[in-house]
Coordinates of C-alpha atoms in Angstrom, one line a residue:
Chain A
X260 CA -30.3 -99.4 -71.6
X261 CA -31.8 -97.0 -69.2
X262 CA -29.8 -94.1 -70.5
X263 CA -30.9 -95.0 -73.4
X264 CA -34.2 -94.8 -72.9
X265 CA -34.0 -91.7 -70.6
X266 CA -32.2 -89.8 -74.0
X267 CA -34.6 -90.6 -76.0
X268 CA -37.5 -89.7 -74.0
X269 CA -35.4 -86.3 -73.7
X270 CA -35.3 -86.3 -77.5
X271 CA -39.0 -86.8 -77.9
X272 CA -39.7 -84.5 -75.5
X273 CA -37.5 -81.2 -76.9
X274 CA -39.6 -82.9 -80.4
X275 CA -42.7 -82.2 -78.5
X276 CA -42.0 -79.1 -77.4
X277 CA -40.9 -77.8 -80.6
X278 CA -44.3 -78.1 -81.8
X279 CA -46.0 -76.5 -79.3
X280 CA -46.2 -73.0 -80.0
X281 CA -44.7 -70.4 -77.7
X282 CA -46.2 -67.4 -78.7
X283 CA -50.2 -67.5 -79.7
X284 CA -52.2 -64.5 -81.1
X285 CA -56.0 -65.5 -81.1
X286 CA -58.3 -63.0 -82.6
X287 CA -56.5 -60.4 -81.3
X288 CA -58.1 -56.0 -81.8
X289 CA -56.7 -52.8 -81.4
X290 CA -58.2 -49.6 -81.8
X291 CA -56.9 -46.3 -80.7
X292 CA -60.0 -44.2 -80.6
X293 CA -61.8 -44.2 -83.8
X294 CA -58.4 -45.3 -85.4
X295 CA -58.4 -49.6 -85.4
X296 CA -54.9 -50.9 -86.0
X297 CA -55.8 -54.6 -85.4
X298 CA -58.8 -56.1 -86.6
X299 CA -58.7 -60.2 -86.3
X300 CA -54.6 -61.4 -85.8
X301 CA -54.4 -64.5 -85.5
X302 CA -51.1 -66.7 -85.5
X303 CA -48.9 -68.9 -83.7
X304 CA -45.2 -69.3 -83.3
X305 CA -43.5 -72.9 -82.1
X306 CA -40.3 -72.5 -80.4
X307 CA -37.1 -72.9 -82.1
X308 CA -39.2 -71.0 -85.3
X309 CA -38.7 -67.3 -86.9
X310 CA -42.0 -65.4 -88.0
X311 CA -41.0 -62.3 -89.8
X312 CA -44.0 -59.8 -89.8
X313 CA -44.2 -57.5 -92.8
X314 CA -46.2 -54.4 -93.3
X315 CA -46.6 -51.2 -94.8
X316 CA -45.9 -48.2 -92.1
X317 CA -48.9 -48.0 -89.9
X318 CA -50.2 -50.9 -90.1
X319 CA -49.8 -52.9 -86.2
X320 CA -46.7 -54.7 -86.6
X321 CA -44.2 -52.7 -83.9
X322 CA -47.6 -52.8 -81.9
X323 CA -48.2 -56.8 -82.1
X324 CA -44.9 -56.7 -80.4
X325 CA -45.6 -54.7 -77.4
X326 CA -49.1 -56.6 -76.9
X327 CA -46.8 -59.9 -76.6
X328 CA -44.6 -58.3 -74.4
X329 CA -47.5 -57.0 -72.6
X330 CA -46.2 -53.4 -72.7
X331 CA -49.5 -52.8 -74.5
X332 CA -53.3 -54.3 -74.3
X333 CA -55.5 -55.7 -76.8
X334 CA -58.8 -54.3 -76.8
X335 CA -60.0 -58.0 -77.4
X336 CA -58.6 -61.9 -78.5
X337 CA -56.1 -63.9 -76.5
X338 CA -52.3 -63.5 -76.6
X339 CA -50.5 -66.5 -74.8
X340 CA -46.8 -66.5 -74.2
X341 CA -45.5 -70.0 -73.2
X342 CA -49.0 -70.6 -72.1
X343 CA -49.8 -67.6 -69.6
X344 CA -52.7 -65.5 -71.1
X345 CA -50.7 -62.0 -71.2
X346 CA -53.8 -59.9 -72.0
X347 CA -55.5 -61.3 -68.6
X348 CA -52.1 -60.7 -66.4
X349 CA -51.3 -57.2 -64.3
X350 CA -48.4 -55.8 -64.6
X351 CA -46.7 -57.2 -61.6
X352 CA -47.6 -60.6 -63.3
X353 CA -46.0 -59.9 -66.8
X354 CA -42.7 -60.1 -64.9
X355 CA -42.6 -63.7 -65.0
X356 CA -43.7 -63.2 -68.6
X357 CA -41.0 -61.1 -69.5
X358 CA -37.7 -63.0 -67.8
X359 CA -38.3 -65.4 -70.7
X360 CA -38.6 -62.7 -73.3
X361 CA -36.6 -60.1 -74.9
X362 CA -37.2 -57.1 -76.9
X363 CA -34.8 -55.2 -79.1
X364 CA -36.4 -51.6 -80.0
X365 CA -36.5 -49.4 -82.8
X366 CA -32.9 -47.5 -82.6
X367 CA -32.2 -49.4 -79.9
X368 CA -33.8 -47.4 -76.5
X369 CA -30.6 -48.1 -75.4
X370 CA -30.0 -46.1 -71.4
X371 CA -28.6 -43.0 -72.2
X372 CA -27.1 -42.8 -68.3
X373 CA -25.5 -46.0 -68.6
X374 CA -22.2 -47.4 -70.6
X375 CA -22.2 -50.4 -73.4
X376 CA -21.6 -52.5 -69.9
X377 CA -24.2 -51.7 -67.7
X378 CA -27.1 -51.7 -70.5
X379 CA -25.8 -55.0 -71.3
X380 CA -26.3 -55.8 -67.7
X381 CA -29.0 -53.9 -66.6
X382 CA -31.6 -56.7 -65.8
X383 CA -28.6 -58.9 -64.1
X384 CA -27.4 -56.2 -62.1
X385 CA -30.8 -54.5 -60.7
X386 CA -33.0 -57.5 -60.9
X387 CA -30.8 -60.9 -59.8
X388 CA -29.2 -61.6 -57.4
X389 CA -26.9 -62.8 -59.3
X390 CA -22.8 -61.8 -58.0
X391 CA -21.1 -59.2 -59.6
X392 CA -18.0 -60.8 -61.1
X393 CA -20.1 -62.9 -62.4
X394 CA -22.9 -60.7 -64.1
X395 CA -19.7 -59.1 -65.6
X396 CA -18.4 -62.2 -67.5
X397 CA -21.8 -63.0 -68.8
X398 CA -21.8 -59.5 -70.0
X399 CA -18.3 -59.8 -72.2
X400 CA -19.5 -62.9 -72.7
X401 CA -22.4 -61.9 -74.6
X402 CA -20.8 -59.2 -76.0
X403 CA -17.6 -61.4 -77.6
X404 CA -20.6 -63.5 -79.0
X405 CA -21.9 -60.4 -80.9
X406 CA -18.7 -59.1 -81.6
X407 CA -18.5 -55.7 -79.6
X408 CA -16.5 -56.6 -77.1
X409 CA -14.2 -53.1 -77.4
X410 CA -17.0 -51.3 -76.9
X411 CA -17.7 -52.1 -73.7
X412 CA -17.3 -48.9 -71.6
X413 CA -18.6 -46.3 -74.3
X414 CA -21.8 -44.8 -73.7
X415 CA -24.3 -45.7 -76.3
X416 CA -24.1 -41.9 -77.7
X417 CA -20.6 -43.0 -78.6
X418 CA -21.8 -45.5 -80.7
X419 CA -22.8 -45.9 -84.5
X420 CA -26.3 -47.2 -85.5
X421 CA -25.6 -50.4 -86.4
X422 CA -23.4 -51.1 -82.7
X423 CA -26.2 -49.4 -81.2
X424 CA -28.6 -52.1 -82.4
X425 CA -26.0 -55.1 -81.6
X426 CA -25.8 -53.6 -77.8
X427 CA -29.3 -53.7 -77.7
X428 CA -29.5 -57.2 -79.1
X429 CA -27.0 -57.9 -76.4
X430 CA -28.6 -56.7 -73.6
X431 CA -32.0 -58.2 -74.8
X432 CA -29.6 -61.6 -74.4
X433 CA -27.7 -61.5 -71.4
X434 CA -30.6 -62.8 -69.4
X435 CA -30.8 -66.0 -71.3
X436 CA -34.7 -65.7 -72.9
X437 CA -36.0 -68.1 -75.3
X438 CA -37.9 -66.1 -77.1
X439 CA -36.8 -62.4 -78.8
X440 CA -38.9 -59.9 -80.5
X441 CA -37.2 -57.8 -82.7
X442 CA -38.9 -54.5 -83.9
X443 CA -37.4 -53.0 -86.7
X444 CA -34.1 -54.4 -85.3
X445 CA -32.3 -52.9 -89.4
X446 CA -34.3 -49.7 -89.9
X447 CA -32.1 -47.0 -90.9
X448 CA -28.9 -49.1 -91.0
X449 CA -26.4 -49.1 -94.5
X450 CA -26.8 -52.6 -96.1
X451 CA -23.6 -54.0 -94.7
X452 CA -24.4 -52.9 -91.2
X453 CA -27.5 -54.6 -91.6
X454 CA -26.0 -57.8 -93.0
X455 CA -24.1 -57.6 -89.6
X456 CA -27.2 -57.1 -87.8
X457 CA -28.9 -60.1 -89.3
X458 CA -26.1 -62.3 -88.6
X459 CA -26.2 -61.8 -85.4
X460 CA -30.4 -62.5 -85.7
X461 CA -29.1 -65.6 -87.1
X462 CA -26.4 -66.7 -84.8
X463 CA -28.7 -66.5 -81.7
X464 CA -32.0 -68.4 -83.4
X465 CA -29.6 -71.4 -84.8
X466 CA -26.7 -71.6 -82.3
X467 CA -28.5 -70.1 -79.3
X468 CA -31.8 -71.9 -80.3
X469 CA -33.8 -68.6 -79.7
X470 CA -37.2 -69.1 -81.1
X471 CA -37.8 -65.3 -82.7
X472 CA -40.2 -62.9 -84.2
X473 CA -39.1 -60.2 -86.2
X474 CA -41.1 -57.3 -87.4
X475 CA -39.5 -54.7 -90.4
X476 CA -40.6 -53.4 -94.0
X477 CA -37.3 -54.3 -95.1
X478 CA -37.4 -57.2 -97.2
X479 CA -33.6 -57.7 -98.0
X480 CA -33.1 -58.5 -94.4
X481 CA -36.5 -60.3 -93.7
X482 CA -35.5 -62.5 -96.7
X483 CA -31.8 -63.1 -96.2
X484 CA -32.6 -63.8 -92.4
X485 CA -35.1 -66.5 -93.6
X486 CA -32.9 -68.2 -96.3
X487 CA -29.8 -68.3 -94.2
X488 CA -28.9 -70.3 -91.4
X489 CA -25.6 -70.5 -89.1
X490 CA -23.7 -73.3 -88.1
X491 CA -20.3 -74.0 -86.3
X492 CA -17.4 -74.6 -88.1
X493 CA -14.3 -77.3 -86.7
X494 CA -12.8 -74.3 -85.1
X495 CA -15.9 -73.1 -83.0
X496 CA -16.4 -70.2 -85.1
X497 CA -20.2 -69.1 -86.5
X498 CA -20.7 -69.4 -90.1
X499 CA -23.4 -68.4 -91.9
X500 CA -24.1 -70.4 -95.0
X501 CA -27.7 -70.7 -97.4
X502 CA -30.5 -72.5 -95.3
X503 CA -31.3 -75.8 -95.7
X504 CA -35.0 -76.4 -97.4
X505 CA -35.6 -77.8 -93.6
X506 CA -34.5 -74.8 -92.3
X507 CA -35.7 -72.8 -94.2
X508 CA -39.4 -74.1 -93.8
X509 CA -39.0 -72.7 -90.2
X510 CA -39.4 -69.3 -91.1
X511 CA -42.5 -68.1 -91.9
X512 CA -43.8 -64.5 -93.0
X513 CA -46.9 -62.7 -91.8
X514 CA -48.0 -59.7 -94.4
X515 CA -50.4 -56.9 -92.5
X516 CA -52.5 -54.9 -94.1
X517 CA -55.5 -52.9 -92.8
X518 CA -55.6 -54.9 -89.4
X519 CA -55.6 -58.5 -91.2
X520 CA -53.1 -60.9 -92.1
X521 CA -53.1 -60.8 -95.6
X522 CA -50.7 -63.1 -96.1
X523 CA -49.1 -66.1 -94.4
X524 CA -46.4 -68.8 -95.5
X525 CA -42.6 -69.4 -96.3
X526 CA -40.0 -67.5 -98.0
X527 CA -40.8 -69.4 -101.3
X528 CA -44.5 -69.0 -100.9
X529 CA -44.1 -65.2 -100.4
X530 CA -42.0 -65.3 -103.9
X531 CA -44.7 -66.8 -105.8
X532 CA -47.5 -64.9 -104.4
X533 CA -49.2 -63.4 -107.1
X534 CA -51.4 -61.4 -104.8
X535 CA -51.0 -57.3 -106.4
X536 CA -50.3 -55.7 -102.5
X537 CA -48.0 -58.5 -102.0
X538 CA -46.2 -58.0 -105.8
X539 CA -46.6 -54.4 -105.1
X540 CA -44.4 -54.8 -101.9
X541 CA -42.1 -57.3 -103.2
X542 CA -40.8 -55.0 -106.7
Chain B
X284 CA -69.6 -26.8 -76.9
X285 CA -68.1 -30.5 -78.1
X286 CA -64.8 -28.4 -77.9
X287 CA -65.4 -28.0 -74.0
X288 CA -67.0 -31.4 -73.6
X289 CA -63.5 -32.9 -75.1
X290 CA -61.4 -30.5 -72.7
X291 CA -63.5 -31.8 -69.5
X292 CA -63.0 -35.1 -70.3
X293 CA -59.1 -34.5 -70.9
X294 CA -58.3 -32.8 -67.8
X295 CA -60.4 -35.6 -65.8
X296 CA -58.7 -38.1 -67.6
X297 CA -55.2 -36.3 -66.6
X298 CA -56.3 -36.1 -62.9
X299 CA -57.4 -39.6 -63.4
X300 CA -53.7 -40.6 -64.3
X301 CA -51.8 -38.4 -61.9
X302 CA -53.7 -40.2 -58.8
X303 CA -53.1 -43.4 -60.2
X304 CA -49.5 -42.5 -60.3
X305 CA -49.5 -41.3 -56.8
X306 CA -51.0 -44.2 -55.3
X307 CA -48.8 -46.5 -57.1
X308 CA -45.7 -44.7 -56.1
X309 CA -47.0 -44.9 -52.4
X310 CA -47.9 -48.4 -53.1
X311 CA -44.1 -48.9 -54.6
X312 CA -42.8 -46.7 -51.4
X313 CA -43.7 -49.5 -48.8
X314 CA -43.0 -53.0 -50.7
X315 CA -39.4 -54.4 -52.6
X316 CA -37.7 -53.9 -54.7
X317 CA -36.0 -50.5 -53.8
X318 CA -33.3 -49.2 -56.0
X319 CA -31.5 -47.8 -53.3
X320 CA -28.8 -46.1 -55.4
X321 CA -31.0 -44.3 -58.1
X322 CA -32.6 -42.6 -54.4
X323 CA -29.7 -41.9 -53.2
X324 CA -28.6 -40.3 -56.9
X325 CA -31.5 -38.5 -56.8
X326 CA -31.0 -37.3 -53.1
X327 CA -27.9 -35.6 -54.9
X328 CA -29.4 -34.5 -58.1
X329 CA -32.5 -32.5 -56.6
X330 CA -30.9 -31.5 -53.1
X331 CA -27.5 -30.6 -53.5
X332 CA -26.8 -29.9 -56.6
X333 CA -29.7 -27.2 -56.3
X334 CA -28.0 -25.8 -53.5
X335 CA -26.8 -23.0 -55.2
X336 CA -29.7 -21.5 -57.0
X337 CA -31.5 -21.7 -54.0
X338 CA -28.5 -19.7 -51.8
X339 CA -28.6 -16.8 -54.4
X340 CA -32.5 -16.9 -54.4
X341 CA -32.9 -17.0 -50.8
X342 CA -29.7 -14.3 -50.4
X343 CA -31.5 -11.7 -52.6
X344 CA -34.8 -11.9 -51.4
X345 CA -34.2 -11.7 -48.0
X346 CA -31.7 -8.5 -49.0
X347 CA -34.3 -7.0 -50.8
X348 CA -36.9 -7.6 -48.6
X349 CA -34.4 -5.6 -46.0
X350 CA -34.1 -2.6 -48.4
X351 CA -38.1 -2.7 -49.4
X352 CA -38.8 -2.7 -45.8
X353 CA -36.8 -0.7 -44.0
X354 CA -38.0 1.8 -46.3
X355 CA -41.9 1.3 -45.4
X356 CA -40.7 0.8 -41.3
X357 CA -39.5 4.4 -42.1
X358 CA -42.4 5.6 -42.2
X359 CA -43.5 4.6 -38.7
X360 CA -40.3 5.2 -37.3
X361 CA -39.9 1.4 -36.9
X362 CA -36.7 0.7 -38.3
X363 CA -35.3 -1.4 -35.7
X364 CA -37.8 -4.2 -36.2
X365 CA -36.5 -5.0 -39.8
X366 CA -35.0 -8.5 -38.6
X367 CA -38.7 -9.5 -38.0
X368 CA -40.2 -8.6 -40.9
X369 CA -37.5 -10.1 -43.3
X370 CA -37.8 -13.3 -40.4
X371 CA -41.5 -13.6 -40.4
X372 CA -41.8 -13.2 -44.0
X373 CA -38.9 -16.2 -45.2
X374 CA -39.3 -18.4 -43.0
X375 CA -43.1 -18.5 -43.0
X376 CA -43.8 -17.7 -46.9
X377 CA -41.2 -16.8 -48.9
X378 CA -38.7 -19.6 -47.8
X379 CA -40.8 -22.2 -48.8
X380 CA -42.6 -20.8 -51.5
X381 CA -39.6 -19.3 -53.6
X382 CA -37.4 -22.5 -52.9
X383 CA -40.2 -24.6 -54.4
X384 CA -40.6 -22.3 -57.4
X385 CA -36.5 -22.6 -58.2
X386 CA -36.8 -26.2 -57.1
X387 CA -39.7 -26.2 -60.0
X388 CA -37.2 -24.4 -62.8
X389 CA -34.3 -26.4 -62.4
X390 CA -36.1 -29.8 -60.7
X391 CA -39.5 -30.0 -62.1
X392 CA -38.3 -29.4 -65.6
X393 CA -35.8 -31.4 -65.7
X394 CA -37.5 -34.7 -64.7
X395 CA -40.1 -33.9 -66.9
X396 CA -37.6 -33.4 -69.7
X397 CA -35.4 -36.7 -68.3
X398 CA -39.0 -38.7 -68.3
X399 CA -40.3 -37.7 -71.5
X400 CA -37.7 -38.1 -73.6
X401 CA -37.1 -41.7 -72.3
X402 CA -40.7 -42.4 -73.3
X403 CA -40.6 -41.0 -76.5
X404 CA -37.3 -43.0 -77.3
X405 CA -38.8 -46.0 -75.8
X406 CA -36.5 -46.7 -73.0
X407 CA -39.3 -46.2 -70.5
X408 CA -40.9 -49.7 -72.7
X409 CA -37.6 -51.2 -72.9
X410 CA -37.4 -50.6 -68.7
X411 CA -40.8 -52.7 -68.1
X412 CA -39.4 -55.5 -70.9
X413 CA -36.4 -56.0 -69.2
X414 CA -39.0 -56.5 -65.6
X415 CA -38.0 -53.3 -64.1
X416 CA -40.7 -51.2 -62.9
X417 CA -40.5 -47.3 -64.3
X418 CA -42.7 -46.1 -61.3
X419 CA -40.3 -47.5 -58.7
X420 CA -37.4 -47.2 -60.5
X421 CA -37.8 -43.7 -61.9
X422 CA -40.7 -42.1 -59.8
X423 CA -40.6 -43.3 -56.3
X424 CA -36.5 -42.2 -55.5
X425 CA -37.3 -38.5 -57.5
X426 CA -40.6 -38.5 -55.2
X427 CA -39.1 -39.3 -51.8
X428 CA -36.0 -36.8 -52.4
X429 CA -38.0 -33.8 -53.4
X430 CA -40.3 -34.9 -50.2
X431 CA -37.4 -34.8 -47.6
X432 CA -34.9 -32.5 -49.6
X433 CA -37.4 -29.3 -49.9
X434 CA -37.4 -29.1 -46.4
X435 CA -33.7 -28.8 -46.3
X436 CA -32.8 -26.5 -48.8
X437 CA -36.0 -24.6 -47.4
X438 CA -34.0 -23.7 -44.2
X439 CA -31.3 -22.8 -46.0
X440 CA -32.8 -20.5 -47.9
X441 CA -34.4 -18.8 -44.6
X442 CA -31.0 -18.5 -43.2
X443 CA -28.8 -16.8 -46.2
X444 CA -32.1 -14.8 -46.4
X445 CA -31.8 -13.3 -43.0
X446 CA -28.5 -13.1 -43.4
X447 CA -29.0 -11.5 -46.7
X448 CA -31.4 -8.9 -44.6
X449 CA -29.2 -8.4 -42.0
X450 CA -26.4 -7.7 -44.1
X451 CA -28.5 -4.9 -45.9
X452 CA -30.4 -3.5 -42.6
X453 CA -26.3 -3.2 -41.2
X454 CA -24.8 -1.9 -43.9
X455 CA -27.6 0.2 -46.0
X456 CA -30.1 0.8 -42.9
X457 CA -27.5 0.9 -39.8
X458 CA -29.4 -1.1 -37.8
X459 CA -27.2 -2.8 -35.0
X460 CA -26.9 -6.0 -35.7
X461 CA -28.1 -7.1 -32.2
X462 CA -30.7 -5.2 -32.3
X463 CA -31.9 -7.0 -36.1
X464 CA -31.2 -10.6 -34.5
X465 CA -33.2 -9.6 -31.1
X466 CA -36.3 -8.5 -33.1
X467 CA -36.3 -11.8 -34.9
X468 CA -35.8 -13.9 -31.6
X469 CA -38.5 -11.3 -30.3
X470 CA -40.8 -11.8 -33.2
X471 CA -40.9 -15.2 -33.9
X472 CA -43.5 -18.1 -32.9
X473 CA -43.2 -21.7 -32.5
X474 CA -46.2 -21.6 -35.4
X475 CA -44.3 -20.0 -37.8
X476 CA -41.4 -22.3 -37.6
X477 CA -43.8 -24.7 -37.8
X478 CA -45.6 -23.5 -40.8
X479 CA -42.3 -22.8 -42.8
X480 CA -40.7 -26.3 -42.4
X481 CA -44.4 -28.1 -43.1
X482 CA -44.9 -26.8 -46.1
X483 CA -42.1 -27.5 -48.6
X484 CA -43.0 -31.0 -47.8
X485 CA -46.2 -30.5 -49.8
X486 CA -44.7 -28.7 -52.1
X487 CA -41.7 -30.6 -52.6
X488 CA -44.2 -33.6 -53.4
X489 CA -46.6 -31.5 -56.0
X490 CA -43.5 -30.5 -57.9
X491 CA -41.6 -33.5 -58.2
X492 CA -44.9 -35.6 -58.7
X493 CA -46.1 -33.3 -61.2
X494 CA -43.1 -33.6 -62.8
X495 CA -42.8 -37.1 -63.2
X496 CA -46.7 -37.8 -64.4
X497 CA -46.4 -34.8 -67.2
X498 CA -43.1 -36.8 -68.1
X499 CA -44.5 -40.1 -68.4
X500 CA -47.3 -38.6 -70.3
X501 CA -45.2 -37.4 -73.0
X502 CA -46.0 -38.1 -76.5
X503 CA -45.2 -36.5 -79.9
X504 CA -41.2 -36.8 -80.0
X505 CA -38.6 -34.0 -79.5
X506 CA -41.4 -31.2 -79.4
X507 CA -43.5 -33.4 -77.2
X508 CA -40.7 -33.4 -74.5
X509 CA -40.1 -29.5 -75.4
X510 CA -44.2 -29.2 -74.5
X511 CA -44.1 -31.7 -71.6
X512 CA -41.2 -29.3 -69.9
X513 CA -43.2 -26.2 -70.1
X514 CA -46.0 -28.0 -68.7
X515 CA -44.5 -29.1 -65.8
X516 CA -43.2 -25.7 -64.5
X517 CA -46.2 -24.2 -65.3
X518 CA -48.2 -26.8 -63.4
X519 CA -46.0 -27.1 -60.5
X520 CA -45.7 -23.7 -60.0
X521 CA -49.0 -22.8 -60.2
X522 CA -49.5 -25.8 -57.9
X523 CA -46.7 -24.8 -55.4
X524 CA -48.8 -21.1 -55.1
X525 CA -51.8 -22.6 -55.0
X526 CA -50.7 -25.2 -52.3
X527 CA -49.0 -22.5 -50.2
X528 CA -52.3 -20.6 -50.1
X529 CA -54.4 -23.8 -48.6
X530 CA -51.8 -25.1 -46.0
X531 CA -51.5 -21.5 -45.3
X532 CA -55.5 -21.1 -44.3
X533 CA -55.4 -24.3 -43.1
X534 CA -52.5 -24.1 -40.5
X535 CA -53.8 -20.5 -39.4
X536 CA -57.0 -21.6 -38.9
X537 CA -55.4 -24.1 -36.8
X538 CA -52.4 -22.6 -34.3
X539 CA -53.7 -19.1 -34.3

């Protein structure tokens, strides 16, 4: 009896927390001189959810990254992340911020000094105290989830785009954040890399329960990521089947244009826009 | 006149940054996390493995300054007293100034070009994501080895350069060679030896810091780390001459 009230008030809870938002933008500007990049953002992001950011080139959406991560700061607006105010912390601070994030780069800013393992486990090794042995199973850990696991002792200039991308999708993992930002995680990749790319997106927000924003232009991937989901099969294996409308209701997209949000809503929402930018992007 | 106004307010701006970057590196210098390996690498990288530019530099000059020499000494009939000019002249100027220039080729550009292209491909961004700081992992270890190994390859270039002379004033001049190695025991002052093992700890700091802030400051892609490099030798070596010309009037005005 008390169990069973102790699990449900475990369930209610994870319930409760799923609608608080992890990730808040409030009014948020940027300017870089006379040039202003972000002129009112606002948006939230609950955990467990996806918020794809679309844009045009230019127009703030690798930079509303790094102001979450704190790597950049908002001239004005509040940017929470699992309720600290990041724009108010110092660097030092953002530390705490960021062992509950992770960022995956354009092209991957992978280390060029250091092999497939040790980028993997860069934050594990330098920044834990974590043991060696066992930094080093988390690390083919992680990398058998993503399915690289023969690359381990390359050096990333031994690698092809798309591996480059999963490394750095790895090593934005191995620390265990709930929450990953993804900027331009498929730019540049061939379609089927990409498809591999977005599996792995997949795989880590519905069996990892990473809650995830993702910015790109390219729609294929922003649209396939919001309309698929993945689930175990009997034999422990990932699939990845067609979303569930429940599912797919927890992926939203954010359009930017000139500094505003010029759009915001669901995969289906984004379909029946009728909005010219927003058809103009879409054809 | 807005042209100059924009330039002023650059350049303060740069100074601005570079002391912030030194103070946080000294900051960094005294509290954890130290990444004792990457200091030790860097011990390797900007000491030893510029050991050997730095024995041909200090070889030839000190030859050269031998042949140059003797030939001026002629003219006095002072000959014998080669060993204390080539001595007097490496160990209290040349030495430190010449080792800090190579040290600025091969060392200063090299950071800057290791630095700038990490920023321009973002791993300097994905270093402060993943909670590492870039100014104690990256800066403080290159700082504290060009601090502490300028010195040392300093005093190796004094002595291959006096042995550089002597080899010359032996050979070419037939000096004795007790007679070169008297006059430099005869001719040299605690001061000097003071002087010469002081300064490459300046300099050794203005090139590797110099380095490291031009680096950081890199922006505009492949060219912009192409741009950054030059920058950094020309700064630090203007800054190594300029440096060597105030500790200079400094420490005379002080021991002699």
């Amino acid at each position: 009896m008390v169990q069973t009230a102790a699990s449900t008030t475990t369930e209610l809870q994870a319930q409760r927390d799923a609608q608080e938002p992890v990730v808040t933008f409030e009014h948020v500007q940027l300017a870089f001189d006379d040039k202003v990049v972000l002129k009112d953002i606002s948006f939230s992001l609950l955990s467990g959810h996806t918020k794809i950011i679309l844009g045009a080139s230019g127009s703030g959406k690798s930079i509303t990254l790094k102001i979450i991560a704190g790597l950049l700061r908002a001239d004005a607006g509040a940017i929470t992340v699992n309720g600290q105010r990041v724009d108010q912390l110092a660097e030092r601070e953002l530390m705490s911020v960021r062992a509950d994030l992770g960022m995956i780069f354009q092209e991957g800013a992978l280390f060029d000094s250091l092999t497939v393992r040790e980028n993997v486990g860069y934050k594990l090794y330098e920044e834990t105290d974590m043991p060696i042995e066992e930094v080093d199973r988390r690390v083919e850990e992680i990398l058998g989830f993503i399915g690289i696991s023969e690359h381990i002792d390359k050096m990333p200039s031994e690698l092809s785009g798309g591996q480059r991308r999963r490394v750095a999708i790895a090593r934005a993992m191995a620390f265990r954040p709930s929450i990953l930002l993804y900027d331009e995680a498929t730019t540049g990749l061939d379609p089927i890399t990409a498809t591999t790319v977005d599996d792995e997106i997949i795989k880590l927000r519905d069996i990892e329960h990473v809650t995830s924003l993702l910015v790109t232009h390219q729609l294929r991937d922003a649209f396939y990521v919001a309309t698929h989901m993945g689930s175990r099969s009997a034999n422990g294996d990932v699939d990845i089947v067609p979303a569930t409308p429940e599912k797919e209701r927890e992926t939203e997209f954010i359009m930017l244009r000139d500094g505003l949000i010029c759009f915001e809503g669901d995969a289906d929402a984004l379909r029946r826009s009728t909005d010219p930018y927003i058809r103009t992007f879409l054809s | 006149m807005l042209f100059i106004a924009d330039r002023f307010k650059r350049t303060a701006l740069e100074v601005q940054e570079y002391v912030r970057l030194v103070a946080a590196a000294f900051r960094a210098s005294f509290s954890r996390p130290w990444y004792r390996y990457d200091i030790v690498e860097q011990f390797d990288a900007i000491g030893v493995q510029s050991l050997t530019v730095v024995l041909l530099t200090g070889f030839f000059t000190g030859a050269v300054l031998a042949l140059q020499g003797g030939l001026t000494l002629d003219q006095f009939g002072a000959r014998p007293v080669v060993g204390r000019l080539v001595s007097a002249s490496m160990i209290k100027n040349l030495g430190p100034v010449l080792t800090g220039l190579m040290l600025c080729g091969r060392v200063g550009s090299g950071i800057a070009a290791e630095l700038g292209s990490m920023v321009v491909t973002d791993q300097i961004n994905a270093l402060r994501a993943l909670g590492t700081d870039p100014i104690r992992k990256l800066v403080v270890p290159r700082i504290l080895a060009g601090i502490l190994m300028a010195p040392v390859l300093t005093v190796v270039a004094d002595f291959v350069g006096i042995v550089g002379g002597w080899i010359v004033a032996r050979f070419q001049l037939q000096v004795p060679t007790g007679l070169y190695w008297s006059s430099i025991l005869r001719g040299l002052y605690m001061q000097d030896v003071w002087m010469g093992l002081l300064k490459p700890f300046a300099l050794g700091f203005v090139i590797v810091s110099v380095a490291c802030h031009v680096g950081l400051r890199t922006t505009g892609g492949t060219q912009g780390v192409g741009k950054a490099t030059t920058k950094a030798v020309v700064i630090g070596s203007v800054g190594v001459i300029a440096m060597d010309f105030f500790l200079t009037r400094i420490m005379i005005s002080l021991w002699y």
